[in-house]
Coordinates of C-alpha atoms and ligand atoms in Angstrom, one line a residue:
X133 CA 0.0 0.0 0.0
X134 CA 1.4 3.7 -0.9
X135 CA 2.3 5.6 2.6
X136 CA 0.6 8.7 2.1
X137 CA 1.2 11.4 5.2
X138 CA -1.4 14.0 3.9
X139 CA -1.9 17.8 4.5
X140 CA -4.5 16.9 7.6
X141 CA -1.8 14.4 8.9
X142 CA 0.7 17.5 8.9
X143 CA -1.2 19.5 10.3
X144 CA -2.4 17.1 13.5
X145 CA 1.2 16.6 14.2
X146 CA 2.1 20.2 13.7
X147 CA -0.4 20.9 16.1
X148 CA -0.2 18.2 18.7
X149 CA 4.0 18.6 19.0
X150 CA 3.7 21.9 20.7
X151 CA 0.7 20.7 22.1
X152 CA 2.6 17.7 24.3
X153 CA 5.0 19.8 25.2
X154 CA 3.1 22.2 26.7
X155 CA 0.8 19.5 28.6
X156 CA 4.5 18.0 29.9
X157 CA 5.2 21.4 31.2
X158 CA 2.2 21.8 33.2
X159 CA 2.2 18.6 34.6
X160 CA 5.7 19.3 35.5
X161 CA 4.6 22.3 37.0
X162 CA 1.2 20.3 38.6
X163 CA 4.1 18.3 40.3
X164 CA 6.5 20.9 41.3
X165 CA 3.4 22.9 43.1
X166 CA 2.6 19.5 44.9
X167 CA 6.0 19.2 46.3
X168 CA 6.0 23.0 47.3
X169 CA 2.5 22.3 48.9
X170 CA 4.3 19.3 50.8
X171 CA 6.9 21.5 52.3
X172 CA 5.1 24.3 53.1
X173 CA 2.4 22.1 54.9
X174 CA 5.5 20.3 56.4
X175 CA 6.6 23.8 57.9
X176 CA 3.3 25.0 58.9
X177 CA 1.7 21.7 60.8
X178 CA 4.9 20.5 61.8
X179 CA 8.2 22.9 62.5
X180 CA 6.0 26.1 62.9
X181 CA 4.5 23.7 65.7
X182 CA 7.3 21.8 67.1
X183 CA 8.3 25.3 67.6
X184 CA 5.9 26.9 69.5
X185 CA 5.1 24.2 71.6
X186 CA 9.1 24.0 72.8
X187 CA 9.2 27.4 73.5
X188 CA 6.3 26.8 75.7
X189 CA 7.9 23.8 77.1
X190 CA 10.6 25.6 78.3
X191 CA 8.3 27.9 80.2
X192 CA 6.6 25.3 81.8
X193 CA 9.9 24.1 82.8
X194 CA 11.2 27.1 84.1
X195 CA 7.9 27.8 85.6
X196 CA 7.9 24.9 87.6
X197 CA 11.2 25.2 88.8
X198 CA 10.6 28.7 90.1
X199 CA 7.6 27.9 92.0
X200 CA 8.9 24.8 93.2
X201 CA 11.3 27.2 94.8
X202 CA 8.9 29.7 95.4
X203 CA 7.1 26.5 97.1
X204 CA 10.1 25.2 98.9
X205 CA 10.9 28.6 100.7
X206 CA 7.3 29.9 101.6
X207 CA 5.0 26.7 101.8
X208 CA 2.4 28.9 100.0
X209 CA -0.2 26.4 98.1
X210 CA -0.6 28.6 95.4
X211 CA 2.3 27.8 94.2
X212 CA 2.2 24.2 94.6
X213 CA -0.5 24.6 92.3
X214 CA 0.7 27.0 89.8
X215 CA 3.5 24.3 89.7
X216 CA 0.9 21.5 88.8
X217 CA -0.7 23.8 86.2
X218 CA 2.7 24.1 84.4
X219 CA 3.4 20.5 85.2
X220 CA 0.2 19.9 83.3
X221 CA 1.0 21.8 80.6
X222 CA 4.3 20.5 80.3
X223 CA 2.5 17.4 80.3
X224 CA 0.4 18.2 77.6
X225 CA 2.9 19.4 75.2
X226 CA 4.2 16.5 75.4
X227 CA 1.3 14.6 74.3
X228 CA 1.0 17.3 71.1
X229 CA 4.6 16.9 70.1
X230 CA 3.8 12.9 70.3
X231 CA 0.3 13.5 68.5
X232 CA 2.5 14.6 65.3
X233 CA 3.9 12.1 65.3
X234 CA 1.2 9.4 65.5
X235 CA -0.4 11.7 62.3
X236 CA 2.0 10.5 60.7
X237 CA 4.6 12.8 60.9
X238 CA 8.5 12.5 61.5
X239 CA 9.9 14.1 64.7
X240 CA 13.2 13.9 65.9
X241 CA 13.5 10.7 68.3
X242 CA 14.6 12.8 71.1
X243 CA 11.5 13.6 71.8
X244 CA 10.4 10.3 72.6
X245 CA 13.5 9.8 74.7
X246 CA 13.5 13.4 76.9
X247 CA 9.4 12.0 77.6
X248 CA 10.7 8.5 78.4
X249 CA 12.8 10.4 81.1
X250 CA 9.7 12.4 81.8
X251 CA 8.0 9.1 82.6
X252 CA 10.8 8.0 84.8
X253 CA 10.8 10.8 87.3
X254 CA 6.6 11.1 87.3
X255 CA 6.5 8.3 90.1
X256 CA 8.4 10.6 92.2
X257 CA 6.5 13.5 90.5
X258 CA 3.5 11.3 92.3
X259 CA 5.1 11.0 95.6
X260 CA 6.2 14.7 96.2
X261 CA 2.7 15.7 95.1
X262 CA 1.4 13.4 97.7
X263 CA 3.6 14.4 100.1
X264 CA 4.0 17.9 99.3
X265 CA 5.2 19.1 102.8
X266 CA 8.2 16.6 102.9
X267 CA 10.4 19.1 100.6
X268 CA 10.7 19.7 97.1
X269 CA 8.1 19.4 94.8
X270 CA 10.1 18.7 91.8
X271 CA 13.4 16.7 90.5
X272 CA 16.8 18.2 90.6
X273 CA 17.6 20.8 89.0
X274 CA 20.3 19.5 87.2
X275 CA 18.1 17.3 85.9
X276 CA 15.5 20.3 84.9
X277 CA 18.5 22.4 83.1
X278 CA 19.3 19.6 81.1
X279 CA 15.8 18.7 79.9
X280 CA 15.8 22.7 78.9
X281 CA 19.0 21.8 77.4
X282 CA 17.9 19.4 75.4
X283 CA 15.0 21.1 74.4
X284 CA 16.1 24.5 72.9
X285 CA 18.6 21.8 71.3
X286 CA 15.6 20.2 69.5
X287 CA 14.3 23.4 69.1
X288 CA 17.2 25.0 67.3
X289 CA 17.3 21.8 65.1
X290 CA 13.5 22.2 64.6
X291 CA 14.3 26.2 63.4
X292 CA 17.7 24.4 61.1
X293 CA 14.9 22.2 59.3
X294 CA 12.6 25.3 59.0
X295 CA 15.8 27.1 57.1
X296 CA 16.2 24.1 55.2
X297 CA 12.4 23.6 54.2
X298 CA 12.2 27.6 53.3
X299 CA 15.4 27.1 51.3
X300 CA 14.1 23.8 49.7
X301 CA 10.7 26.1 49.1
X302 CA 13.1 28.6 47.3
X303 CA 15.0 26.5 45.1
X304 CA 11.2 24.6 44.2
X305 CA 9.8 27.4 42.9
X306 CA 13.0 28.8 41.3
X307 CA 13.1 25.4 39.5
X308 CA 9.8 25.4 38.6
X309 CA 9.4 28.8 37.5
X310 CA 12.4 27.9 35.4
X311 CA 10.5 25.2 34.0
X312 CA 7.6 26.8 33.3
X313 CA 9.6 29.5 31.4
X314 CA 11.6 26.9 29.5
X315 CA 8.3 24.8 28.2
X316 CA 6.8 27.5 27.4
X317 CA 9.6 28.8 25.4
X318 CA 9.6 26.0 23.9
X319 CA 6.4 24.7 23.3
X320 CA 6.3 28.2 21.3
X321 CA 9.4 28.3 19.3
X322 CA 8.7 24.3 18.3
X323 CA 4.9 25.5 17.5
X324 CA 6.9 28.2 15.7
X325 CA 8.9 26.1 13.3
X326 CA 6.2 24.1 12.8
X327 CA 4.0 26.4 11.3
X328 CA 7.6 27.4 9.2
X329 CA 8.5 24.1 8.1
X330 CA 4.5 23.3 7.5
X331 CA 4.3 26.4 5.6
X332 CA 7.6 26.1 3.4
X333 CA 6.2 21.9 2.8
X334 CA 3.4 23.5 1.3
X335 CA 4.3 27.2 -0.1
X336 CA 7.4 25.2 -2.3
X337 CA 5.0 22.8 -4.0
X338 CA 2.2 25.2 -4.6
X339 CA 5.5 28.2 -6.4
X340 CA 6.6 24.9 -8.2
X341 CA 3.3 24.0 -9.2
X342 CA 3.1 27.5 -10.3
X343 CA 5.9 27.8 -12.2
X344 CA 4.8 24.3 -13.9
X345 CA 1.1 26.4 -14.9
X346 CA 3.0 29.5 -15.8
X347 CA 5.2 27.9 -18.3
X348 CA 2.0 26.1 -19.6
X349 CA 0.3 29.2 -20.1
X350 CA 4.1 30.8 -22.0
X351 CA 3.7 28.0 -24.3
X352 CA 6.4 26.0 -22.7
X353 CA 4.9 22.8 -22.0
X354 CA 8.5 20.6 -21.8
X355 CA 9.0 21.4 -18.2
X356 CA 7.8 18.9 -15.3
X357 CA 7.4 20.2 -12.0
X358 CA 9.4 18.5 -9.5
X359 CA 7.6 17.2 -6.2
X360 CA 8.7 14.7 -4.1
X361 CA 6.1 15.0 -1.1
X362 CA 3.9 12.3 -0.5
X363 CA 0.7 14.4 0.4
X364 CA -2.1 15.6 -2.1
X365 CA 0.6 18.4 -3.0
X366 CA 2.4 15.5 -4.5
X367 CA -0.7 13.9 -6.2
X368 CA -1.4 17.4 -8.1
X369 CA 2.1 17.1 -9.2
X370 CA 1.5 13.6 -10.9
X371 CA -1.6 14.6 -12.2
X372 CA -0.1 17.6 -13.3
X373 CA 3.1 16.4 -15.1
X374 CA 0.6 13.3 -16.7
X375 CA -1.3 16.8 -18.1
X376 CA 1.5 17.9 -19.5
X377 CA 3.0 14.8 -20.6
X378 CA -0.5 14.3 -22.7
X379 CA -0.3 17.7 -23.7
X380 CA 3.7 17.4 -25.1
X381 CA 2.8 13.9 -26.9
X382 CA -0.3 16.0 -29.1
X383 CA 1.8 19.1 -29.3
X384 CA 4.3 16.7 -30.9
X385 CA 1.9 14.6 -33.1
X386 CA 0.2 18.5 -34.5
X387 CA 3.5 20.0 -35.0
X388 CA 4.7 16.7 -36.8
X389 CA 1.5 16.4 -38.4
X390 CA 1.5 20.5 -39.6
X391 CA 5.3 19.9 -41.0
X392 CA 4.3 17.3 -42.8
X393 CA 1.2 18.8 -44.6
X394 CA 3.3 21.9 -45.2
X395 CA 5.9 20.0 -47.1
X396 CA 2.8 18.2 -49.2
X397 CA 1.7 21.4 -50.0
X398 CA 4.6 23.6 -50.7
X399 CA 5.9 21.7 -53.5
X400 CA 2.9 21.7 -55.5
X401 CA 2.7 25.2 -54.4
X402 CA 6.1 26.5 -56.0
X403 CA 4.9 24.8 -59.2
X404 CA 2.0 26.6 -59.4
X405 CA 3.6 30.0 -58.7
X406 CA 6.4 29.1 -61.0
X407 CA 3.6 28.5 -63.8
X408 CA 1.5 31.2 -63.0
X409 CA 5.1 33.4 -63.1
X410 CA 5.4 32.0 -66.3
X411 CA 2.1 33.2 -67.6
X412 CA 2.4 36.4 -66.2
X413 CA 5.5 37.1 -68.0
X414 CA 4.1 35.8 -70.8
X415 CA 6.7 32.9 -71.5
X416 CA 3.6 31.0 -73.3
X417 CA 2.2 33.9 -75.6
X418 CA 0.2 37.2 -74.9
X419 CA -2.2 37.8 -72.3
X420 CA -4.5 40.9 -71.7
X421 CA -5.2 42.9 -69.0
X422 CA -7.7 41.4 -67.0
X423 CA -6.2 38.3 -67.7
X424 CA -2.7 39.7 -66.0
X425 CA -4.8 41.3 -63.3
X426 CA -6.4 38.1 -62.0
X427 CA -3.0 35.9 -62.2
X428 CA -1.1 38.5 -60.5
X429 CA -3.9 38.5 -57.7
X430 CA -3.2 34.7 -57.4
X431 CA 0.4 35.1 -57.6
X432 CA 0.1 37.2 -54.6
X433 CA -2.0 35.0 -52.9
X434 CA 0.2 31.8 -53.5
X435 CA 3.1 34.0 -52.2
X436 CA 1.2 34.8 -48.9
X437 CA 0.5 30.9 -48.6
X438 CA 4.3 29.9 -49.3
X439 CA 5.1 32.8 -46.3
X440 CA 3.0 31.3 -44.2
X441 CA 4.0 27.7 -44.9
X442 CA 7.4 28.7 -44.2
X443 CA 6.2 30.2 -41.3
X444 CA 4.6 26.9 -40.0
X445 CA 7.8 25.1 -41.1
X446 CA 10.3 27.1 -39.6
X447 CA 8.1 26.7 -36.2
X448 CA 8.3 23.1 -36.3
X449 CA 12.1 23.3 -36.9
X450 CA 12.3 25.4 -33.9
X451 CA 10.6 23.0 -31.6
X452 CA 12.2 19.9 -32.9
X453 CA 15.2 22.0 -32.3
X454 CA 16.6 20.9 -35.6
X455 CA 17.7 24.6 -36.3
X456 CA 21.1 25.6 -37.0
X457 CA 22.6 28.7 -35.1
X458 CA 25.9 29.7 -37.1
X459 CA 27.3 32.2 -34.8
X460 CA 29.3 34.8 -36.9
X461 CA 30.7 38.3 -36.0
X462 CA 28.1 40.7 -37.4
X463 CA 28.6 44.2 -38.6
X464 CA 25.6 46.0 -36.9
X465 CA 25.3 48.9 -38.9
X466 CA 24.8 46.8 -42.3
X467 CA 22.5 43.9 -40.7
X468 CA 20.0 46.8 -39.7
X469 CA 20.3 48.6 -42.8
X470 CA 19.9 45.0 -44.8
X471 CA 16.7 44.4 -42.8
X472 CA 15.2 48.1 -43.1
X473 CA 15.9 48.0 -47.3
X474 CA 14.1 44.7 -47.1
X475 CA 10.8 46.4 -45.4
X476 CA 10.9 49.4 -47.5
X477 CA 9.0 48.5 -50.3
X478 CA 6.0 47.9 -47.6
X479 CA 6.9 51.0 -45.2
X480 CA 6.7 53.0 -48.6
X481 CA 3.4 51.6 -49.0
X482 CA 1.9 53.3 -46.1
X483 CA 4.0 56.1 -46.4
X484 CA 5.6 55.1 -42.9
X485 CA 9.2 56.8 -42.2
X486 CA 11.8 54.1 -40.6
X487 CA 14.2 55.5 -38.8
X488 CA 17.6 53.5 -37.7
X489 CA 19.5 54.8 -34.4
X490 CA 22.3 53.3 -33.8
X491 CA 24.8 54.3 -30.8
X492 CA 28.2 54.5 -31.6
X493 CA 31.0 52.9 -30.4
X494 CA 28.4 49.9 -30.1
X495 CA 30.4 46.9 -29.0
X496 CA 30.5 44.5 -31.3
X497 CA 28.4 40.9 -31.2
X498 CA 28.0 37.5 -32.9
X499 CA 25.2 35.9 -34.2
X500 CA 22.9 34.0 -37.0
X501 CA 23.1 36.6 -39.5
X502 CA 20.3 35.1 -41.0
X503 CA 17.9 34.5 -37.9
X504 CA 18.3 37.6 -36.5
X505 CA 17.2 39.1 -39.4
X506 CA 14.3 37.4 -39.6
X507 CA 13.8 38.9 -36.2
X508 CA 14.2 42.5 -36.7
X509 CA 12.2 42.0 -39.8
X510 CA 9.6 40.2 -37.4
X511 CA 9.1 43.3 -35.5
X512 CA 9.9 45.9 -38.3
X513 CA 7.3 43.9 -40.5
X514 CA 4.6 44.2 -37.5
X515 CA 5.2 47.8 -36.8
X516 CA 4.4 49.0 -40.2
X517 CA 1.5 47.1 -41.0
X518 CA -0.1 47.8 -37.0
X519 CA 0.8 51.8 -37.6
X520 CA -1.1 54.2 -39.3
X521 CA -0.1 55.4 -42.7
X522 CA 2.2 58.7 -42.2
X523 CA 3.6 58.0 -38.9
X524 CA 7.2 56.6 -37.6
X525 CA 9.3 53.6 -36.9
X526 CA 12.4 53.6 -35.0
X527 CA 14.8 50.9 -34.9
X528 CA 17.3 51.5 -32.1
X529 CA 20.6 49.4 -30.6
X530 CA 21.9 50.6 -27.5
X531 CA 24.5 48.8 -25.6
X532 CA 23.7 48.4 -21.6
X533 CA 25.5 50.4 -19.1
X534 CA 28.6 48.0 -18.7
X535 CA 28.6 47.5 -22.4
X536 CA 27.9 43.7 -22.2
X537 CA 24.4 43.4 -23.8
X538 CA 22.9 45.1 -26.5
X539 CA 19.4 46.2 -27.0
X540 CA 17.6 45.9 -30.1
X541 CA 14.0 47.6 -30.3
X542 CA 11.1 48.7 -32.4
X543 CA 9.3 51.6 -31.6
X544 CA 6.0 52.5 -33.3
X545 CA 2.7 54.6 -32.6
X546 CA 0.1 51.9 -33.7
X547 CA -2.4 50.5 -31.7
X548 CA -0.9 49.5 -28.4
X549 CA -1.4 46.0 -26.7
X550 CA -3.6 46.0 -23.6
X551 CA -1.3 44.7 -20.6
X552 CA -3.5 41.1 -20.1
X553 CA -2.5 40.1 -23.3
X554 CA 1.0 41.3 -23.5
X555 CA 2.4 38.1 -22.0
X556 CA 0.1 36.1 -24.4
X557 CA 1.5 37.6 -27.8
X558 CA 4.9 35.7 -28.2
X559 CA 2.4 32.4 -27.9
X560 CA 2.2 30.3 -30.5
X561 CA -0.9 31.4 -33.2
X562 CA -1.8 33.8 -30.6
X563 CA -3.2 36.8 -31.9
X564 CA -4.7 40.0 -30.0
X565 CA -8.7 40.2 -29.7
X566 CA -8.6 43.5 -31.6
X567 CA -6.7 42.9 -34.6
X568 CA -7.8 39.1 -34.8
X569 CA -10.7 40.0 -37.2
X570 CA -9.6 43.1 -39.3
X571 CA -5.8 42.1 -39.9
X572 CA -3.8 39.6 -41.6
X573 CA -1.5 37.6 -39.5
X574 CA -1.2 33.8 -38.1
X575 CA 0.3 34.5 -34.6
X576 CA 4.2 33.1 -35.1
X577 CA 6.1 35.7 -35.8
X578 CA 6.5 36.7 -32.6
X579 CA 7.1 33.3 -31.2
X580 CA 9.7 32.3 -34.4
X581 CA 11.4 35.4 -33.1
X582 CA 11.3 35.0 -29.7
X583 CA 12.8 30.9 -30.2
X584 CA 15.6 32.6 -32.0
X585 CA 16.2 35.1 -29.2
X586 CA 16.2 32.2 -26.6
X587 CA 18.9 30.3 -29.1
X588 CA 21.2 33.2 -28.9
X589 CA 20.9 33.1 -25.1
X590 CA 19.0 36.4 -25.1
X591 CA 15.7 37.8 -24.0
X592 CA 12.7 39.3 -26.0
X593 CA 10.6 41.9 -24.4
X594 CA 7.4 44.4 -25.3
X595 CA 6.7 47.7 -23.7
X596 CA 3.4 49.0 -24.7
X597 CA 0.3 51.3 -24.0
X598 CA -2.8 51.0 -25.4
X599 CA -3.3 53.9 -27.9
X600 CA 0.2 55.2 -27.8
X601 CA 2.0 52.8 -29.9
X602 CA 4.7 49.7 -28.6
X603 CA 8.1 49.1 -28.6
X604 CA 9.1 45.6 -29.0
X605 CA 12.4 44.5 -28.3
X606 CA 15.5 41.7 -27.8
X607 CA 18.5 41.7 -25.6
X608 CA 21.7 40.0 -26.5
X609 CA 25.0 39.0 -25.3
X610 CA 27.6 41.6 -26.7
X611 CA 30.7 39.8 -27.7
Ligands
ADP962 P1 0.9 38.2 -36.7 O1 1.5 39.6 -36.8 O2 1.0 37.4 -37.8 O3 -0.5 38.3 -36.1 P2 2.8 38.0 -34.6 O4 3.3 36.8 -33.8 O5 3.9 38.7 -35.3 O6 1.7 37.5 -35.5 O7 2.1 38.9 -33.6 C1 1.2 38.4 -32.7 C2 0.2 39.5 -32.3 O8 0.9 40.5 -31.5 C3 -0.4 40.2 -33.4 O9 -1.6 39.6 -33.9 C4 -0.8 41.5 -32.7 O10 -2.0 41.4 -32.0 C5 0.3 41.7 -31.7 N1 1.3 42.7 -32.2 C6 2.5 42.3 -32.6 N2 3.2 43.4 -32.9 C7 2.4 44.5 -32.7 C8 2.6 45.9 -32.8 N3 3.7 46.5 -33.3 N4 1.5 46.7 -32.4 C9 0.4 46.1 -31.9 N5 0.2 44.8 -31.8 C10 1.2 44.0 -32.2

């Protein structure tokens, strides 16, 4: 089965690459706020508490060794029982420190150890109580300083894990800020090159595809378009290149098929202008007037046949590329003058003035004497019969600024071409709408000429505004 990754397909995986990777960032990010939740609970029901509750501890501490004094000295009860109030509270911090820890919560084993001791000394905590008047209400106070001892130990660890939970909370959110940045970053400049690269995989086929149509519509149907992609870009290219393909093989079999007729025909053609030559100049006796008339009529019209049969012949030779370029140094100056003595008989016709400029100092070039004047006599030829009688031709050649091409054009005040069709004209048998029904013509000169142009490696051009005449002209490689 052919592997086809179509347009849609691009454009799902264009869409869903940036697409994961911005879903991966955020659930990076999910996870990275979980973790900062953690430590931040952590330091709230934990530390914060572990440290409030030693502080108090402390107190208690300190508060039952002062009215255990207190106690001891003035045998006051109130301060046997402000000493069980802190013992209970003592007492009871205990039991919340613990509580943490059966919620599932690490504490420092210390804790458990310093209220193991507690446990030790309550029996005699028991016996003093019940026996308050014997003496001291309370263990030594050795014992007391190094329960407080280890306590505001615990408790300075407790504040070292705070500092290391707020730091561990700082570099978290750093990192995840960070990565948050990053995947976004990302996700955008991937999304970014996506939409590049899917653009470019589908701008290059549709200007190749392009250039394939606009060489159709210039008559130059040899060239295939090149696409290797494997999406429906692709497919248009196949079905386009099969198009053209088709279109070469009839363009082949008509041209074929047109050379042939026109060798069929011209040979029975030059016999009969031969004979009717004959005739005319009375090689087989006298004829009168209106006999002459009507033969010279028809000798006309054969001539304007053969012309055109050349014409067609000349075209075929071009596109069978069976034409010879004999590249010779030409002498400007007399080529133009050959091709403008050539015209004019017609030019005098329609009283039309042709006018060579030439620059001097014009470098000098090489070229198909022959060809190139059917060119300039191409373009001469179509400027006197599309100008009105009494007006002007000018045939100019200018070199270029660094002397290295030379420009050959015809300027004349005819008609004008309208600017859609001014790309049209050097097709083959094109002609424009408004001359096509009032003017002689079969639409190749301008294409014979502009094959010849293209031989010499050269360009042919038209400038030209409707009602204010044209100038059509060639540019060639100076020697
Ligand atoms: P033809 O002259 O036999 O029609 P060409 O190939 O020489 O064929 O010219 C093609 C068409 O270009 C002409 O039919 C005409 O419409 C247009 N054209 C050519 N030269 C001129 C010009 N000098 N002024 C106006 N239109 C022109």
């Amino acid at each position: 089965m052919k592997l086809r990754f179509g347009i849609i397909s691009k454009l799902l995986v264009g869409f869903f690459i940036p697409v994961i990777i911005f879903y991966v960032t955020i659930i990076l990010l999910y996870m990275d706020v979980q973790k900062i939740v953690d430590i931040s609970e952590g330091i709230i029901t934990k530390n914060t508490r572990i440290s409030l509750i030693s502080k108090k501890m402390i107190e208690n501490l300190i508060r039952m060794e002062e009215n255990d004094k207190k106690y001891h000295l003035l045998k006051k009860d109130d301060y046997f029982n402000y000493f069980v109030l802190a013992q209970k509270e003592f007492e009871g911090n205990f039991v919340e420190i613990l509580e943490l820890e059966r919620s599932g919560m690490e504490i420092p084993r210390e804790w458990r150890q310093l209220y193991k001791s507690y446990q030790d000394f309550s029996t005699t905590f028991e016996n003093l109580r019940e026996n308050k008047s014997s003496g001291s209400l309370w263990i030594h106070e050795a014992v007391t300083n190094e329960w407080i001892q280890i306590i505001s130990e615990l408790r300075a660890k407790n504040e070292h894990d705070i500092a290391l939970a707020t730091m561990a909370l700082n570099s978290r959110s750093q990192k995840s800020a960070r990565n948050v940045l990053v995947g976004l970053m990302l996700s955008s400049v991937v999304g970014l090159f996506v939409i590049l690269f899917l653009a470019y995989s589908m701008i290059r086929p549709l200007r190749e595809l392009l250039r394939g149509i606009r060489s159709v519509s210039q008559d130059r149907i040899s060239k295939t378009v090149n696409i290797r992609s494997k999406d429906e870009f692709g497919e248009l290219a196949g079905a386009f290149n099969d198009m053209t393909l088709r279109l070469r093989e009839e363009e082949c079999m008509r041209s074929d098929f047109i050379s042939m007729l026109s060798h069929e025909i011209r040979t029975p053609l030059t016999s009969i202008r031969e004979s009717v030559n004959m005739i005319v100049e009375e090689v087989m006796g006298t004829i009168n007037n209106r006999q002459r008339k009507f033969l010279e009529i028809a000798s006309i019209e054969i001539g304007r046949i053969c012309n055109l049969l050349n014409h067609l012949m000349q075209v075929s030779r071009l596109e069978s590329q069976t034409i010879e370029i004999m590249a010779l140094p030409l002498d400007i100056s007399s080529f133009i003058t050959g091709c403008i003595y050539q015209l004019q008989p017609l030019a005098d016709t329609k009283k039309i003035s042709v006018e060579a400029q030439i620059a001097p100092d014009i470098p000098g070039m090489t070229g198909d004497l022959e060809h190139l004047q059917r060119v300039i006599i191409n373009l001469l030829n179509n400027a006197i019969k599309f100008s009105d009688p009494g007006s002007r031709v000018v045939l100019r050649v200018v070199p270029n600024k660094n002397r290295t091409m030379l420009d050959f054009s015809v300027s004349d005040n005819g008609p004008g071409i309208p600017k859609e069709e001014q790309s049209l004209i050097f097709n083959k048998y094109y002609r424009a709408r408004g001359v096509r029904d009032h003017m002689d013509g079969v639409g190749l000169g301008l294409h014979i000429s502009k094959n010849i142009v293209e031989f010499h490696k050269g360009t042919i051009w038209v400038k030209s505004t409707v009602g204010h005449g044209s100038t059509f002209g060639f540019t060639l490689p100076a020697s």
